[in-house]
Amino acid sequence: MSCWQCGLHLRENSECCSHYIQTEVLEEIIKAALKSVAGSVLEDSGAFFQELQEQQAAQQTRISEEEQEEIRKLDARIAEIDVSIKALYWHSLFLSDL
């Protein structure tokens, strides 16, 4: 009997414990999901592709927001470093005058 081990428990802050699912069961779940998606495409391909485009746009927005947050954090860190450099500069000037 082959099994697939769930990796969710390896993620940080996960409350999931290690567990297994039989490969046959997993394959059936995947087949059912594929049939459902294929049925949606066959019924109304326009609506299906519209939904895909909306999901992709939402994902791009999330990525962009994450990148903007990272830029804000880096800008704040650069400002902190600038303050430290200026303080060291003035401190070294003061010490050289002694």
Coordinates of C-alpha atoms in Angstrom, one line a residue:
M1 CA 0.0 0.0 0.0
S2 CA 1.5 3.3 -1.0
C3 CA 0.8 6.5 0.9
W4 CA 1.5 10.2 0.6
Q5 CA 2.7 12.1 3.7
C6 CA 1.1 15.5 4.3
G7 CA 3.8 18.2 4.6
L8 CA 1.5 20.8 6.2
H9 CA 2.9 19.9 9.7
L10 CA 6.4 21.1 8.5
R11 CA 5.2 24.7 8.0
E12 CA 5.9 27.3 10.6
N13 CA 3.2 27.8 13.2
S14 CA 1.2 24.8 11.9
E15 CA -1.0 22.9 14.4
C16 CA -1.2 20.0 12.0
C17 CA 0.6 16.8 12.9
S18 CA 2.2 14.4 10.5
H19 CA -0.3 12.1 8.8
Y20 CA -0.7 10.0 5.7
I21 CA -3.3 9.5 3.0
Q22 CA -3.4 6.5 0.8
T23 CA -2.3 7.1 -2.8
E24 CA -5.5 5.6 -4.2
V25 CA -7.7 8.0 -2.1
L26 CA -5.6 11.0 -3.2
E27 CA -5.8 10.0 -6.8
E28 CA -9.6 9.7 -6.6
I29 CA -9.8 13.2 -5.0
I30 CA -7.7 14.6 -7.8
K31 CA -9.7 12.9 -10.5
A32 CA -12.9 14.3 -9.0
A33 CA -11.5 17.8 -8.9
L34 CA -10.3 17.5 -12.5
K35 CA -13.7 16.3 -13.7
S36 CA -15.3 19.2 -11.9
V37 CA -13.0 21.8 -13.5
A38 CA -13.3 20.2 -16.9
G39 CA -17.1 20.3 -16.5
S40 CA -17.0 24.0 -15.7
V41 CA -14.9 24.6 -18.8
L42 CA -17.2 22.7 -21.0
E43 CA -20.3 24.3 -19.6
D44 CA -19.1 27.9 -19.9
S45 CA -15.6 28.4 -21.0
G46 CA -15.9 32.2 -21.1
A47 CA -16.9 32.4 -17.4
F48 CA -14.2 29.9 -16.5
F49 CA -11.5 32.0 -18.2
Q50 CA -12.9 35.2 -16.7
E51 CA -12.6 33.6 -13.2
L52 CA -9.0 32.6 -14.0
Q53 CA -8.2 36.2 -15.1
E54 CA -9.7 37.6 -11.9
Q55 CA -7.8 35.2 -9.7
Q56 CA -4.5 36.0 -11.5
A57 CA -5.2 39.8 -11.1
A58 CA -5.9 39.3 -7.4
Q59 CA -2.7 37.3 -7.0
Q60 CA -0.7 40.0 -8.8
T61 CA -2.2 42.6 -6.5
R62 CA -1.2 40.5 -3.4
I63 CA 2.4 40.1 -4.8
S64 CA 2.6 43.8 -5.5
E65 CA 1.4 44.7 -2.0
E66 CA 3.9 42.3 -0.5
E67 CA 6.7 43.9 -2.5
Q68 CA 5.6 47.4 -1.5
E69 CA 5.7 46.3 2.2
E70 CA 9.2 45.0 1.7
I71 CA 10.3 48.3 0.1
R72 CA 8.8 50.2 3.0
K73 CA 10.7 48.1 5.5
L74 CA 14.0 48.4 3.5
D75 CA 13.5 52.2 3.3
A76 CA 13.0 52.4 7.0
R77 CA 16.1 50.4 7.6
I78 CA 18.1 52.6 5.2
A79 CA 16.9 55.6 7.2
E80 CA 18.1 54.0 10.5
I81 CA 21.5 53.3 9.0
D82 CA 21.8 56.9 7.7
V83 CA 21.1 58.1 11.3
S84 CA 23.8 55.8 12.6
I85 CA 26.3 56.9 10.0
K86 CA 25.7 60.6 10.8
A87 CA 26.0 60.0 14.5
L88 CA 29.3 58.1 14.0
Y89 CA 30.6 60.9 11.7
W90 CA 29.8 63.6 14.3
H91 CA 31.2 61.5 17.1
S92 CA 34.5 61.0 15.2
L93 CA 34.7 64.7 14.5
F94 CA 34.2 65.4 18.2
L95 CA 36.9 62.9 19.1
S96 CA 39.4 64.3 16.6
D97 CA 39.0 67.8 18.2
L98 CA 40.2 66.4 21.5

